[in-house]
CSV table of C-alpha atoms in Angstrom, one decimal:
chain,number,residue,atom,x,y,z
A,1198,MET,CA,-49.9,-18.0,-5.1
A,1199,GLY,CA,-50.5,-14.3,-6.1
A,1200,THR,CA,-47.8,-11.7,-6.8
A,1201,ASP,CA,-47.9,-10.4,-3.2
A,1202,GLY,CA,-47.5,-13.9,-1.8
A,1203,ILE,CA,-44.5,-14.6,-4.0
A,1204,GLU,CA,-42.8,-11.3,-3.0
A,1205,ARG,CA,-43.5,-12.0,0.6
A,1206,ALA,CA,-42.0,-15.4,0.4
A,1207,CYS,CA,-38.9,-14.1,-1.4
A,1208,ALA,CA,-38.5,-11.4,1.3
A,1209,GLU,CA,-38.9,-14.0,4.1
A,1210,GLU,CA,-36.3,-16.2,2.4
A,1211,LYS,CA,-33.8,-13.3,2.2
A,1212,VAL,CA,-34.3,-12.6,5.9
A,1213,THR,CA,-33.8,-16.2,6.8
A,1214,LYS,CA,-30.6,-16.4,4.8
A,1215,GLU,CA,-29.3,-13.2,6.4
A,1216,ARG,CA,-30.0,-14.5,9.9
A,1217,ARG,CA,-28.2,-17.8,9.1
A,1218,ARG,CA,-25.3,-15.8,7.7
A,1219,GLU,CA,-25.1,-13.6,10.9
A,1220,LYS,CA,-25.4,-16.7,13.1
A,1221,GLU,CA,-22.5,-18.4,11.2
A,1222,ASN,CA,-20.4,-15.2,11.3
A,1223,ALA,CA,-21.0,-15.0,15.1
A,1224,ARG,CA,-19.9,-18.6,15.4
A,1225,LEU,CA,-16.7,-18.0,13.4
A,1226,ARG,CA,-15.9,-14.8,15.4
A,1227,GLN,CA,-16.1,-16.8,18.6
A,1228,GLU,CA,-14.1,-19.8,17.1
A,1229,TYR,CA,-11.4,-17.5,15.8
A,1230,ALA,CA,-11.4,-15.0,18.7
A,1231,ASN,CA,-7.7,-15.7,19.5
A,1232,TYR,CA,-6.3,-14.7,16.1
A,1233,ARG,CA,-5.0,-11.4,17.4
A,1234,GLU,CA,-3.0,-13.2,20.1
A,1235,GLU,CA,-1.6,-15.6,17.6
A,1236,ILE,CA,-0.4,-12.7,15.3
A,1237,ASP,CA,1.0,-10.8,18.3
A,1238,CYS,CA,3.0,-13.9,19.2
A,1239,PHE,CA,4.5,-14.2,15.7
A,1240,LEU,CA,5.4,-10.5,15.7
A,1241,GLU,CA,6.9,-10.6,19.2
A,1242,LYS,CA,9.1,-13.6,18.2
A,1243,LYS,CA,9.9,-12.1,14.8
A,1244,ALA,CA,8.6,-15.3,13.3
A,1245,TYR,CA,7.9,-13.7,10.0
A,1246,GLU,CA,8.0,-16.9,7.9
A,1247,GLU,CA,5.4,-18.4,10.2
A,1248,LEU,CA,3.4,-15.3,10.1
A,1249,LEU,CA,3.3,-15.3,6.3
A,1250,SER,CA,2.2,-19.0,6.4
A,1251,TYR,CA,-0.5,-18.0,8.8
A,1252,GLN,CA,-1.7,-15.4,6.4
A,1253,GLU,CA,-2.4,-18.1,3.8
A,1254,THR,CA,-4.5,-20.3,6.2
A,1255,ASP,CA,-8.2,-20.7,5.7
A,1256,LYS,CA,-8.8,-19.4,9.2
A,1257,PHE,CA,-7.1,-16.0,8.5
A,1258,ARG,CA,-8.9,-15.7,5.2
A,1259,LYS,CA,-12.2,-16.1,6.9
A,1260,VAL,CA,-11.3,-13.7,9.7
A,1261,CYS,CA,-10.4,-11.0,7.1
A,1262,ASN,CA,-14.0,-11.2,5.8
A,1263,LEU,CA,-15.4,-10.8,9.3
A,1264,ASP,CA,-13.1,-8.2,10.9
A,1265,SER,CA,-11.8,-4.9,9.5
A,1266,GLU,CA,-8.6,-5.1,11.7
A,1267,ALA,CA,-7.7,-8.4,10.2
A,1268,ALA,CA,-8.3,-7.0,6.7
A,1269,ILE,CA,-5.9,-4.2,7.4
A,1270,MET,CA,-3.3,-6.7,8.8
A,1271,ASN,CA,-3.7,-8.7,5.6
A,1272,VAL,CA,-2.7,-5.5,3.6
A,1273,VAL,CA,0.3,-5.0,5.9
A,1274,LEU,CA,1.4,-8.6,5.3
A,1275,CYS,CA,1.0,-8.2,1.6
A,1276,ILE,CA,3.3,-5.2,1.8
A,1277,TYR,CA,5.8,-7.1,3.9
A,1278,ARG,CA,5.7,-10.0,1.5
A,1279,ASP,CA,6.6,-7.7,-1.4
A,1280,GLU,CA,9.4,-6.1,0.6
A,1281,ARG,CA,10.8,-9.4,1.5
A,1282,LYS,CA,10.6,-10.7,-2.0
A,1283,ASN,CA,12.5,-7.7,-3.3
A,1284,HIS,CA,15.1,-7.7,-0.5
A,1285,CYS,CA,14.2,-4.2,0.8
A,1286,GLU,CA,16.5,-2.8,3.6
A,1287,GLU,CA,13.4,-1.3,5.3
A,1288,ASN,CA,10.1,-3.1,5.9
A,1289,ILE,CA,6.8,-2.3,7.3
A,1290,LEU,CA,7.1,-4.7,10.2
A,1291,ALA,CA,10.4,-3.3,11.5
A,1292,GLY,CA,10.1,-2.4,15.2
A,1293,ILE,CA,6.5,-3.8,15.3
A,1294,HIS,CA,5.6,-6.1,18.2
A,1295,THR,CA,1.8,-6.2,18.0
A,1296,MET,CA,-1.0,-6.2,15.4
A,1297,LYS,CA,-2.3,-3.0,16.9
A,1298,GLU,CA,1.1,-1.3,16.2
A,1299,ALA,CA,1.1,-2.6,12.6
A,1300,ARG,CA,-2.4,-1.3,12.1
A,1301,ARG,CA,-1.5,2.1,13.5
A,1302,ARG,CA,1.5,2.4,11.2
A,1303,PHE,CA,-0.5,1.6,8.1
A,1304,LEU,CA,-3.4,3.9,9.0
A,1305,GLN,CA,-1.1,6.8,9.9
A,1306,ALA,CA,0.6,6.3,6.5
A,1307,LYS,CA,-2.8,6.5,4.8
A,1308,PHE,CA,-3.7,9.7,6.7
A,1309,VAL,CA,-0.4,11.2,5.7
A,1310,MET,CA,-0.9,10.3,2.1
A,1311,TRP,CA,-4.3,11.9,2.0
A,1312,LYS,CA,-2.9,15.1,3.6
A,1313,LEU,CA,-0.3,15.2,0.9
A,1314,GLU,CA,-2.7,14.3,-1.9
A,1315,PHE,CA,-5.4,16.8,-1.0
A,1316,PHE,CA,-3.7,19.6,1.0
A,1317,ASP,CA,0.0,19.4,-0.2
A,1318,GLU,CA,1.2,18.9,3.4
A,1319,ASN,CA,4.7,17.9,2.4
A,1320,ASP,CA,6.3,18.2,5.8
A,1321,LEU,CA,3.9,15.7,7.3
A,1322,PHE,CA,4.9,13.2,4.7
A,1323,LEU,CA,8.6,13.9,5.1
A,1324,ASP,CA,8.3,13.6,8.9
A,1325,PHE,CA,6.6,10.2,8.5
A,1326,LEU,CA,9.5,9.1,6.2
A,1327,GLU,CA,12.1,10.1,8.8
A,1328,LYS,CA,10.4,8.4,11.7
A,1329,ASN,CA,9.3,5.1,10.0
A,1330,PRO,CA,10.9,2.4,7.8
A,1331,VAL,CA,9.3,3.2,4.5
A,1332,SER,CA,10.1,1.3,1.3
A,1333,SER,CA,8.9,2.1,-2.2
A,1334,TYR,CA,6.7,-1.0,-2.1
A,1335,PHE,CA,5.0,0.3,1.0
A,1336,LEU,CA,4.2,3.5,-0.8
A,1337,MET,CA,3.0,1.7,-4.0
A,1338,HIS,CA,0.7,-0.5,-2.0
A,1339,LEU,CA,-0.6,2.6,-0.1
A,1340,ILE,CA,-1.4,4.3,-3.3
A,1341,TYR,CA,-2.9,1.2,-4.9
A,1342,THR,CA,-5.2,0.5,-2.0
A,1343,SER,CA,-6.1,4.0,-0.7
A,1344,SER,CA,-5.3,6.9,-3.0
A,1345,PHE,CA,-8.1,8.7,-4.9
A,1346,GLU,CA,-5.8,10.3,-7.5
A,1347,LYS,CA,-3.1,7.7,-7.9
A,1348,GLY,CA,-1.0,9.4,-10.5
A,1349,ASP,CA,-0.9,12.7,-8.6
A,1350,ALA,CA,0.0,11.0,-5.3
A,1351,ALA,CA,2.8,9.0,-6.9
A,1352,LEU,CA,4.3,12.1,-8.6
A,1353,LYS,CA,4.2,14.1,-5.4
A,1354,MET,CA,5.9,11.3,-3.4
A,1355,ALA,CA,8.5,10.9,-6.1
A,1356,MET,CA,9.4,14.6,-6.1
A,1357,LEU,CA,9.7,14.7,-2.4
A,1358,LEU,CA,11.9,11.6,-2.3
A,1359,LYS,CA,14.1,13.1,-5.0
A,1360,GLU,CA,14.3,16.4,-3.0
A,1361,LYS,CA,15.5,14.3,0.0
A,1362,ARG,CA,18.1,12.6,-2.2
A,1363,ARG,CA,16.4,9.2,-1.8
A,1364,PHE,CA,17.0,8.6,-5.4
A,1365,ALA,CA,16.4,4.9,-5.6
A,1366,GLN,CA,13.0,5.3,-4.1
A,1367,ALA,CA,12.2,8.3,-6.2
A,1368,PHE,CA,13.1,6.4,-9.3
A,1369,ALA,CA,11.0,3.5,-8.3
A,1370,MET,CA,8.0,5.7,-7.7
A,1371,LEU,CA,8.4,7.4,-11.1
A,1372,ASN,CA,8.6,3.9,-12.7
A,1373,TYR,CA,5.3,3.0,-10.8
A,1374,LEU,CA,3.8,6.3,-12.1
A,1375,ASP,CA,4.8,5.3,-15.6
A,1376,GLN,CA,2.7,2.1,-15.1
A,1377,LEU,CA,-0.2,4.2,-13.9
A,1378,CYS,CA,0.1,6.9,-16.6
A,1379,PRO,CA,2.1,5.4,-19.5
A,1380,GLY,CA,4.1,7.7,-21.8
A,1381,GLU,CA,4.2,10.9,-19.8
A,1382,GLU,CA,7.2,13.0,-21.0
A,1383,VAL,CA,7.8,14.6,-17.7
A,1384,VAL,CA,8.1,11.3,-16.0
A,1385,TYR,CA,10.9,10.1,-18.3
A,1386,CYS,CA,12.6,13.5,-17.9
A,1387,GLU,CA,12.5,13.1,-14.2
A,1388,MET,CA,13.8,9.6,-14.4
A,1389,ALA,CA,16.6,10.8,-16.6
A,1390,ASP,CA,17.4,13.6,-14.3
A,1391,ILE,CA,17.9,11.2,-11.4
A,1392,CYS,CA,20.2,9.1,-13.6
A,1393,ILE,CA,22.3,12.2,-14.5
A,1394,ILE,CA,22.5,13.3,-10.8
A,1395,THR,CA,23.7,9.8,-9.8
A,1396,GLY,CA,26.2,9.6,-12.7
A,1397,GLN,CA,24.3,7.1,-14.9
A,1398,ALA,CA,24.5,8.7,-18.3
A,1399,GLU,CA,23.6,5.6,-20.3
A,1400,SER,CA,20.5,5.0,-18.2
A,1401,ALA,CA,19.6,8.6,-18.6
A,1402,ALA,CA,19.8,8.3,-22.4
A,1403,ASN,CA,17.6,5.2,-22.2
A,1404,CYS,CA,14.9,7.2,-20.3
A,1405,ILE,CA,15.1,10.0,-22.8
A,1406,GLY,CA,14.8,7.5,-25.6
A,1407,ARG,CA,11.4,6.4,-24.3
A,1408,ILE,CA,9.9,9.8,-25.1
A,1409,LYS,CA,8.1,9.3,-28.4
A,1410,GLU,CA,7.3,12.9,-29.3
A,1411,PRO,CA,9.6,15.3,-27.4
A,1412,THR,CA,8.2,18.8,-26.6
A,1413,ALA,CA,9.4,21.9,-24.8
A,1414,ILE,CA,9.4,19.8,-21.6
A,1415,LEU,CA,12.4,17.8,-22.7
A,1416,ALA,CA,14.1,21.0,-24.1
A,1417,GLY,CA,13.8,22.6,-20.7
A,1418,TYR,CA,15.5,19.6,-19.1
A,1419,ARG,CA,18.3,19.6,-21.7
A,1420,ARG,CA,19.0,23.2,-20.9
A,1421,LYS,CA,19.3,22.3,-17.3
A,1422,TRP,CA,21.7,19.4,-18.1
A,1423,GLY,CA,23.7,21.6,-20.5
A,1424,ILE,CA,23.2,19.3,-23.5
């Protein structure tokens, strides 16, 4: 068989495999067509343990590879799993009764973050915080999965949370920022500032102690603190 014949045979084999894959995917979509109704039922009953178990099934894993809505719901459930594990007062599923509502909340949050990230639309972000149950784990997942400039997005969120006196969440976002961009002096200074505002002098000292080579940045904060 000549070179042309080999190339043609390879191309035909690829086409055949792709057709088989499409046929199998179509079969799976039909077989799993009721997955939305199943998730809606869990949400309506607030059967969150069952919903998390459902997330781990082979069926749901396959659906996530076939359907973008299922993939988004998987992200939502990962956020909820983290919130539940860390005993958050607020969680992404609060007030949610359908998969469509969960998807809308996550996509709205993504849109708001992009507006904040690229256009500094602070009010839109703050309005979303006021109207939705938003934990720091929700924001971290949002940045991890969807942000283009993760460090900038985390810093902007932290500063706005601090401005709104949501100090625990602001500190958590600064801690996350330290994971993204380790060793930034301004991050430790802001963490210390929150500790001082909330009357935690020892914790503030610990944050300052993490600065390896202090500069004028720390000196400016010290003047603010009067120390």
